[in-house]
Coordinates of C-alpha atoms in Angstrom, one line a residue:
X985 CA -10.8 -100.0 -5.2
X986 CA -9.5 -102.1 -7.9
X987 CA -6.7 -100.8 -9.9
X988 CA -7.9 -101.2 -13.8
X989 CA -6.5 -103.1 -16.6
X990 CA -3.4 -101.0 -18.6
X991 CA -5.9 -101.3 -21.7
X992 CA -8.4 -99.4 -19.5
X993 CA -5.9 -96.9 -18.5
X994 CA -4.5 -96.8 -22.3
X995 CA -7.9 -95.7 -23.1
X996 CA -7.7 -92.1 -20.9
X997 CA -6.6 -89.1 -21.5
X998 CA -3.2 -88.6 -19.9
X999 CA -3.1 -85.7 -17.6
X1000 CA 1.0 -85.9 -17.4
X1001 CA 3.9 -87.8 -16.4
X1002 CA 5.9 -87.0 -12.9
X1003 CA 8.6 -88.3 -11.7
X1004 CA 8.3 -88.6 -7.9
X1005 CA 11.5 -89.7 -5.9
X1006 CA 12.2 -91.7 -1.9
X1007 CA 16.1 -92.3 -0.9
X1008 CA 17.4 -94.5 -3.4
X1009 CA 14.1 -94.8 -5.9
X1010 CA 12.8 -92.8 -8.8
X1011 CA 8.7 -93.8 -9.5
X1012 CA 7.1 -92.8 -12.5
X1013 CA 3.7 -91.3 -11.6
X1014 CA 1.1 -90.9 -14.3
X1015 CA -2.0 -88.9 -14.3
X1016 CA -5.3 -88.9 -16.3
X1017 CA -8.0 -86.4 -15.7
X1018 CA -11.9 -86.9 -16.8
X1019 CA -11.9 -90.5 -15.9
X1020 CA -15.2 -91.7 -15.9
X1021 CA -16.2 -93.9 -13.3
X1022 CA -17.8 -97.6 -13.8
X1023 CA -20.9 -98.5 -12.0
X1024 CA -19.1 -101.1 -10.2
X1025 CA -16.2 -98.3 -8.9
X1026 CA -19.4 -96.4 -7.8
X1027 CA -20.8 -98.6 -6.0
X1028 CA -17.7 -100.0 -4.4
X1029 CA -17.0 -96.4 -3.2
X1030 CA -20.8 -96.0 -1.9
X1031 CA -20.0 -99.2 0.4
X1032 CA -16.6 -98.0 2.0
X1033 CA -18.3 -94.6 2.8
X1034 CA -21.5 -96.5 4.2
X1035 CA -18.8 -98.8 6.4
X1036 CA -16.7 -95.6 7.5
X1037 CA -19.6 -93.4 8.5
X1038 CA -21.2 -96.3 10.5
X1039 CA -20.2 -95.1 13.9
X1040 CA -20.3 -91.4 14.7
X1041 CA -18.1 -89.8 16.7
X1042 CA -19.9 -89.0 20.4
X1043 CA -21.7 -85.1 20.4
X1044 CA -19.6 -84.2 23.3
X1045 CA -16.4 -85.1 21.4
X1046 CA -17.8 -83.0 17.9
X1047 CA -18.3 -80.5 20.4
X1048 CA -14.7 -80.1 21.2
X1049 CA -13.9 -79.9 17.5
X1050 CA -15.7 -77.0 17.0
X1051 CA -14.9 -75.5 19.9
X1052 CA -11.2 -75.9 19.3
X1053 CA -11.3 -75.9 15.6
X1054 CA -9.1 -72.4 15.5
X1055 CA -6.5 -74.2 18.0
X1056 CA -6.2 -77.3 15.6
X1057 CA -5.5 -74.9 12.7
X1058 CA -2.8 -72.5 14.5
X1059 CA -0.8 -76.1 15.5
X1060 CA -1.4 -77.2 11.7
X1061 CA 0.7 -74.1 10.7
X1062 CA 3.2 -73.8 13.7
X1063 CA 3.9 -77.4 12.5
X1064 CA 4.3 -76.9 8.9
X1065 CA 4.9 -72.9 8.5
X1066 CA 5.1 -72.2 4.8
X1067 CA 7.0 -75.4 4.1
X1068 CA 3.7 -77.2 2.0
X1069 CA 4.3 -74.5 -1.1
X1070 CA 1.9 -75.9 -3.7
X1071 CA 2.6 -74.9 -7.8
X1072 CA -0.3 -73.3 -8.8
X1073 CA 0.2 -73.2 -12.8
X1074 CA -3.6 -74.5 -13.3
X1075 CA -4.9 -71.2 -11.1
X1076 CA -5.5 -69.2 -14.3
X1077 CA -6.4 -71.4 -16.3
X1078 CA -8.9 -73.0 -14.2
X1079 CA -9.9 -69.1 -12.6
X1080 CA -8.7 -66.7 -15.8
X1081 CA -11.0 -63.8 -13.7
X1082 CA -8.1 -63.9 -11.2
X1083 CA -5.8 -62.1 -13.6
X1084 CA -8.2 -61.0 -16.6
X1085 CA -5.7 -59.1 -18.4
X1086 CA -3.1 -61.8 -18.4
X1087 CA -1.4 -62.4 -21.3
X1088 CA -1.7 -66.2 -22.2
X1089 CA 1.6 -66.9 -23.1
X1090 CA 2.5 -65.2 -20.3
X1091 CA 5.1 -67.6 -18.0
X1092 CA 3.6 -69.5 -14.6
X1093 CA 4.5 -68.0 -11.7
X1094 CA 7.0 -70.3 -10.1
X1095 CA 7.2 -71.3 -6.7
X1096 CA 11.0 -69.7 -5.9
X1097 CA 9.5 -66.5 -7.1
X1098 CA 6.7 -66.4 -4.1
X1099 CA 9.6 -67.2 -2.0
X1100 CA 8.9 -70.3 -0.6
X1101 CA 11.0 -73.8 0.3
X1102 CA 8.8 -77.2 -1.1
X1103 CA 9.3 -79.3 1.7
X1104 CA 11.1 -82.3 1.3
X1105 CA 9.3 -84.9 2.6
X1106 CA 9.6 -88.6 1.1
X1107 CA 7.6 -90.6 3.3
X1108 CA 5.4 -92.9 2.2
X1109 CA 4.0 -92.0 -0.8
X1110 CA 1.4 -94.8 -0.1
X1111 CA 0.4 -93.9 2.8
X1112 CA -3.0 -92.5 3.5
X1113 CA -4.1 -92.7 7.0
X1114 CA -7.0 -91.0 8.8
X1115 CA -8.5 -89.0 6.1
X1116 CA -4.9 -87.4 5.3
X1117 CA -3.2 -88.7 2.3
X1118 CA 0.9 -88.2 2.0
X1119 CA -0.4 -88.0 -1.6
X1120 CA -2.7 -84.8 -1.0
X1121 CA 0.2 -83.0 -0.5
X1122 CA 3.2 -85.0 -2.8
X1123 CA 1.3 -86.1 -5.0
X1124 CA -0.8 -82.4 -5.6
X1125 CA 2.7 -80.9 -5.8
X1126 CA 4.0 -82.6 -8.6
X1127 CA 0.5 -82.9 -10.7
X1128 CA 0.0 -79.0 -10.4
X1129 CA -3.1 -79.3 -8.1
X1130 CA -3.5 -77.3 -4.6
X1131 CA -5.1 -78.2 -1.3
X1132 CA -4.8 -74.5 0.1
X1133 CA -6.1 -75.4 4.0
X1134 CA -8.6 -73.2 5.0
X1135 CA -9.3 -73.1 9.0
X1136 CA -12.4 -71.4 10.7
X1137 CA -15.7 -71.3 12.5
X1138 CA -15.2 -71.6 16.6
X1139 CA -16.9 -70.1 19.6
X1140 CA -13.4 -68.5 20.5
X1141 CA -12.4 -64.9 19.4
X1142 CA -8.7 -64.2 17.6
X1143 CA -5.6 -63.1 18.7
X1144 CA -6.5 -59.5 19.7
X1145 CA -3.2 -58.2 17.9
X1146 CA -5.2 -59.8 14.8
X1147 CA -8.3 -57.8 15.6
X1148 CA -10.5 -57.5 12.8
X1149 CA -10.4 -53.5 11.3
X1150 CA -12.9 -51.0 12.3
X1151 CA -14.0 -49.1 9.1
X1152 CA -16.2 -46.7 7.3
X1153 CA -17.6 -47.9 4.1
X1154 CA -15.7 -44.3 2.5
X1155 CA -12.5 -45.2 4.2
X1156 CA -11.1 -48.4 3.8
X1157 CA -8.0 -50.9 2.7
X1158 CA -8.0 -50.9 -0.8
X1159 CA -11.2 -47.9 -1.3
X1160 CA -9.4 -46.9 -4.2
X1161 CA -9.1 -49.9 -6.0
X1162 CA -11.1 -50.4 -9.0
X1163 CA -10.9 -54.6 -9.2
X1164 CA -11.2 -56.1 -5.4
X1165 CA -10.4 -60.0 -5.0
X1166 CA -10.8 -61.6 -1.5
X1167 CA -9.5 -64.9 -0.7
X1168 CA -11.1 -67.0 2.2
X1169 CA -8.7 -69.4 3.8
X1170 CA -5.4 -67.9 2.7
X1171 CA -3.4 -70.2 4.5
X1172 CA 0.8 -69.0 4.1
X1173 CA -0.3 -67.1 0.8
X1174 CA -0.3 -69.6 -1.5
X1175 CA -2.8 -68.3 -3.9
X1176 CA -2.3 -64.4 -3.0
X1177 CA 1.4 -64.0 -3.7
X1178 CA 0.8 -65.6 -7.4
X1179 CA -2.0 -63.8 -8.2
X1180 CA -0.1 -60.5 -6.8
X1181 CA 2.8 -61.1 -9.3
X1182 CA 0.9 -62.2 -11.9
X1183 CA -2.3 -59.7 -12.3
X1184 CA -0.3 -56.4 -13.0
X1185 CA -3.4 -54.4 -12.8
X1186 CA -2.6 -51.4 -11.0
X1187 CA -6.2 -51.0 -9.6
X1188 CA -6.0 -54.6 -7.8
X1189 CA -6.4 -55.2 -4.3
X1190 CA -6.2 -58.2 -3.0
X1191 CA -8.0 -58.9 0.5
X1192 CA -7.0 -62.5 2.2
X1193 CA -8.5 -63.7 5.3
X1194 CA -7.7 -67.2 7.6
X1195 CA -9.0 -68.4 10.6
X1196 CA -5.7 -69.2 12.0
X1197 CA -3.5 -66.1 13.0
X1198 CA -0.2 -68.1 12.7
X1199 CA -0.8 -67.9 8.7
X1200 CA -1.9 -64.5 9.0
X1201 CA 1.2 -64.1 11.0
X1202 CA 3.4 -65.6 7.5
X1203 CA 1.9 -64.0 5.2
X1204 CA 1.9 -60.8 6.5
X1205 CA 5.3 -61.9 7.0
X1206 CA 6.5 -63.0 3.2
X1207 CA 9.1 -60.4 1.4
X1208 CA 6.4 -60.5 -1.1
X1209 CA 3.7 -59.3 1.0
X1210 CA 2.6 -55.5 -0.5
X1211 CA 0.5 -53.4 2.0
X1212 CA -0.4 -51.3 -1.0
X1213 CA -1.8 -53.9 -2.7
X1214 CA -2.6 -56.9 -0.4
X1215 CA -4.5 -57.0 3.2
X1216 CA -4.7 -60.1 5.3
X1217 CA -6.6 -60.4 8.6
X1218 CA -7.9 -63.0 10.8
X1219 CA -12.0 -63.0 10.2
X1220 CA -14.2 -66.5 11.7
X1221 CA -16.6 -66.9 9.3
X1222 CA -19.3 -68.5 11.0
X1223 CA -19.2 -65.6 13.7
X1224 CA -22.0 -63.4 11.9
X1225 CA -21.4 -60.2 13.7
X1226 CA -17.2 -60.6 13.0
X1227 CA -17.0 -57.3 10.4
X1228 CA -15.1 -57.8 6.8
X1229 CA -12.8 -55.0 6.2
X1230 CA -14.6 -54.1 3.2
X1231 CA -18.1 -52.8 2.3
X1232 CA -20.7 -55.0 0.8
X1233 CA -21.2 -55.2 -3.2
X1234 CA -17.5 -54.1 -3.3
X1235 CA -15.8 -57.6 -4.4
X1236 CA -15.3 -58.5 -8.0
X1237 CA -14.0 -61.8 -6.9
X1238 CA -14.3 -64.2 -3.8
X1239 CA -11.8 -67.0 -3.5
X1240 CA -12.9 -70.5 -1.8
X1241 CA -10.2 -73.5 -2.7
X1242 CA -10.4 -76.2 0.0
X1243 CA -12.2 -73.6 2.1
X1244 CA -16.1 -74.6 2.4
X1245 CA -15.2 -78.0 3.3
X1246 CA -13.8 -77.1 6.5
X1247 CA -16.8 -75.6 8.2
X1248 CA -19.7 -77.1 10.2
X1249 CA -21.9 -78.3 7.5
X1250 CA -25.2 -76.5 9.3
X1251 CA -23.3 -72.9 8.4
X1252 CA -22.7 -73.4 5.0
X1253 CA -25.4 -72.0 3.6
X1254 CA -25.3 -68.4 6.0
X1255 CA -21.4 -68.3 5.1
X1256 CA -22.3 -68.3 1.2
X1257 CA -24.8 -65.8 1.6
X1258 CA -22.6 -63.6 4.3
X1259 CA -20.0 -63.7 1.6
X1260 CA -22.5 -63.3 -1.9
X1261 CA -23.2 -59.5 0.0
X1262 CA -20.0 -58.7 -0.6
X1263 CA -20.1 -59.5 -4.3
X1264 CA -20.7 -56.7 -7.0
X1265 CA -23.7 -57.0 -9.5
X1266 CA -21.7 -59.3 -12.0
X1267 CA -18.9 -60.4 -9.4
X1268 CA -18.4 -64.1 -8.9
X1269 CA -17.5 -66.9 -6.6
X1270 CA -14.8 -69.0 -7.5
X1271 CA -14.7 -72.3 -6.0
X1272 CA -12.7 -75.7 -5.8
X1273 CA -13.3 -78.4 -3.3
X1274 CA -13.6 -81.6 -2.1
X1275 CA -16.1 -84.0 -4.3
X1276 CA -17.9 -86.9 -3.1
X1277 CA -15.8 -90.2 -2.8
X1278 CA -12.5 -89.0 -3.1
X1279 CA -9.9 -90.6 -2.3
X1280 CA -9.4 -88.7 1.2
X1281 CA -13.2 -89.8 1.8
X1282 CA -12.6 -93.7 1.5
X1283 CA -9.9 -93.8 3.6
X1284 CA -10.8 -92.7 6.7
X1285 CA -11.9 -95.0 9.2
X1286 CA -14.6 -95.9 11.7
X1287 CA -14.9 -93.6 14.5
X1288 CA -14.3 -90.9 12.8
X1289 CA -17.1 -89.5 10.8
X1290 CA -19.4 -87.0 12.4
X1291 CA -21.9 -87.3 10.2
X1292 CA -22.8 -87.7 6.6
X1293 CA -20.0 -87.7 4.5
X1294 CA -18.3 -85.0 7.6
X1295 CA -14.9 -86.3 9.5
X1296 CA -12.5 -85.4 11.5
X1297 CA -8.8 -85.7 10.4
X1298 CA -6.0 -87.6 12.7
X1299 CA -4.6 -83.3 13.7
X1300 CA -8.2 -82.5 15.0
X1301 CA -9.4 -80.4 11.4
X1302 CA -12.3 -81.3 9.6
X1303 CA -13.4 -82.2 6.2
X1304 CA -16.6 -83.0 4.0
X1305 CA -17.1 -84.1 0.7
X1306 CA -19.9 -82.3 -1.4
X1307 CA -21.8 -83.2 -4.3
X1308 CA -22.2 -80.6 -7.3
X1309 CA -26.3 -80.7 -6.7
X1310 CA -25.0 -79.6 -3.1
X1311 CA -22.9 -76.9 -3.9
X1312 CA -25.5 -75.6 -6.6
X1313 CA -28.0 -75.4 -4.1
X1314 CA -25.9 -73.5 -1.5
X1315 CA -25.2 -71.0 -4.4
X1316 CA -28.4 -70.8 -6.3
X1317 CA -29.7 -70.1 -2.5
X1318 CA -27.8 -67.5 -2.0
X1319 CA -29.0 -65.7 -5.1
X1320 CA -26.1 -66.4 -7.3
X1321 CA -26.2 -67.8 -10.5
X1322 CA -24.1 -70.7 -12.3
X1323 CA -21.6 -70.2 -14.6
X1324 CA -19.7 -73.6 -14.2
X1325 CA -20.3 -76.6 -11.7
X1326 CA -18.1 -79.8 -12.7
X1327 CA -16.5 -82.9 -11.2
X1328 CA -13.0 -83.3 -12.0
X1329 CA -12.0 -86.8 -11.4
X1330 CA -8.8 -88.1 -12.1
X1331 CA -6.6 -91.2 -12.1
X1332 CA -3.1 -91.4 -10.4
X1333 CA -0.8 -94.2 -11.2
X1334 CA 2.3 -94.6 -9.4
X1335 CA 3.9 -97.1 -11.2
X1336 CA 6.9 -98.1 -9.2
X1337 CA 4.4 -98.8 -6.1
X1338 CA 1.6 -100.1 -8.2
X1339 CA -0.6 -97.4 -7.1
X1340 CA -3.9 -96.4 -8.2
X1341 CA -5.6 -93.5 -6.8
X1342 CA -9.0 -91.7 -7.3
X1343 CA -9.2 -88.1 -7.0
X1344 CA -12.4 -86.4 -6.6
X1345 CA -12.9 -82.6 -7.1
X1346 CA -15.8 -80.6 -7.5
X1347 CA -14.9 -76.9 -9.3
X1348 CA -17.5 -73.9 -9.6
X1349 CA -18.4 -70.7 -10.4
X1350 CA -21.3 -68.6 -9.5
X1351 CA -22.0 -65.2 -10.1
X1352 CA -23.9 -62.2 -8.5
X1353 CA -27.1 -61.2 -11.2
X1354 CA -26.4 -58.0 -12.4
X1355 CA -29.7 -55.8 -11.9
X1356 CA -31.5 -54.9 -14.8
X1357 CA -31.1 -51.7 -16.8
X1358 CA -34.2 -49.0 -16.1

């Protein structure tokens, strides 16, 4: 896609300046969020999807993906551990329900606090091969933005020293709590650790569930994990009779950040539902994904779509790219009802690389209808 003119860029909004360093080099990296795309960038983006998504990856080969999906995960974190800490000052701003009785002026929390090392990785900040960017984890870093990796959905069951809780619906983790907030694809903790320090309720429970039992395995791990306050557990998604640890119409909140995107596209909409039976009359679904041609989307390459607008990464995970009338209809489905459903594009300049990058995001929330008054 064609970088635009500096008068074009002039024209937006910045979203901030960074300063992102290799051996030896310091590049200035600017930002501008709401960037409104051009017909032509449209179209141009519509063409490279149409040429990558020509030739589908064989059935028998997208079998094995799904078959092995929680295998690809556990090697993504034995490979990375809790090394891809991502600053998560927009959380509540973007999702103030995570900590409603946060005081505004109230500091971020940073990432030493949640006890985590940002890896240092300079290579290529160019390069974005195979669907995975260096940028979607650099470049996110540095611009405040998160790409927690969510991992589920296979035929296979989990670790049994993961086994999913029995319980009673009187008798439960966190039955005593009086504001519940489950996360789906916690990854290392990432999103649970911060809303842990920051949401000083003291009826908060936070629930957090992965696919992969390696990063159940760290964050059960983490100094700052609080068995008082905080339960993770392995739980596959797209098994149906695989129990949640809690009763249904007990959330307030349901967490899904780079989570939907990672699951069979056929059982979406059951997962939604599954997880809108959890929800309290009034609670919501908080979501943040992958929109349609971002920049992940355009570069990956033939061979490895599996179908519309559906790949498989270079490491064996998977990845689509929704629209918002997509998402709405997965939600409004489910019986839930919008509150917010917008596309947050923005422009990434890396100056000292003459870089320009298109980020795509889609960012919702749906909530449960509260039944009426007799």
């Amino acid at each position: 896609m064609a970088a635009p003119s500096e008068a074009a860029v002039a024209k937006r909004r910045p979203f901030g300046t960074r300063f992102l360093t290799e051996p030896g080099r310091l590049f200035q990296h600017n930002a501008w969020d709401n960037v409104e795309w051009s017909e032509e960038q449209e179209a141009n983006a519509r063409s490279k999807v149409q040429e990558n998504s020509s030739q589908l990856l064989p059935q028998d080969k997208q079998e094995e993906y799904e078959v092995n999906a929680n295998r690809y995960w556990d090697e993504f974190y034995k490979i990375h551990e809790n090394g891809f800490f991502k600053d998560r000052h927009w959380l509540f701003t973007e999702f103030p329900e995570l900590a409603p009785n946060r005081n505004p002026s109230q500091n971020e929390v940073s990432a030493c606090k949640c006890g985590y090392k940002e890896k240092s990785n300079n290579e290529g900040l160019a390069s974005c091969e195979n669907g995975h960017c260096s940028l979607e984890t650099r470049a996110e870093n540095q611009l405040n933005l998160v790409e927690s990796t969510p991992k589920f959905c296979t035929q296979q069951s989990a670790n049994q020293k993961h086994s999913e809780p029995k319980r009673s619906d009187g008798d439960y983790p966190g039955s005593s709590a009086t504001y519940r907030i489950l996360e789906v694809g916690c990854g290392a903790g990432n999103t649970v650790f911060p809303i842990l320090q920051t949401n000083n309720d003291p009826g908060l429970f936070v629930y957090c569930c992965d696919f992969s039992t390696v990063a159940v395995d760290l964050v059960q791990s983490n100094a700052e994990y609080d068995s008082s306050r905080c339960f993770a557990f392995v739980h596959d998604l797209c098994n149906d009779q695989s129990p949640f640890p809690m009763p249904e119409e007990s959330l307030d909140i349901v967490i899904l950040i780079f989570v939907l995107s990672a699951i069979l596209p056929e059982k979406m909409q059951s997962i939604v539902k599954r997880l809108s039976r959890l929800l309290k009359p009034g609670g919501m679904i908080l979501l943040r994904d992958y929109g349609r041609y971002d920049l992940a989307q355009l570069r990956f390459k033939k061979g490895q779509c599996l179908s519309d607008n559906f790949y498989v990464r270079g490491d064996g995970t998977r990845v689509y790219f929704f629209t918002q009338d997509e998402l709405d209809d997965l939600f409004t489905t489910a019986g839930l009802e919008k509150i917010q459903n917008l596309v947050d594009r923005r422009l990434q300049v890396n100056r000292g690389k003459q870089m320009t990058m298109y980020r795509v995001w889609i960012q919702c929330k749906y909530r449960k209808p509260v039944a009426p008054q007799p």
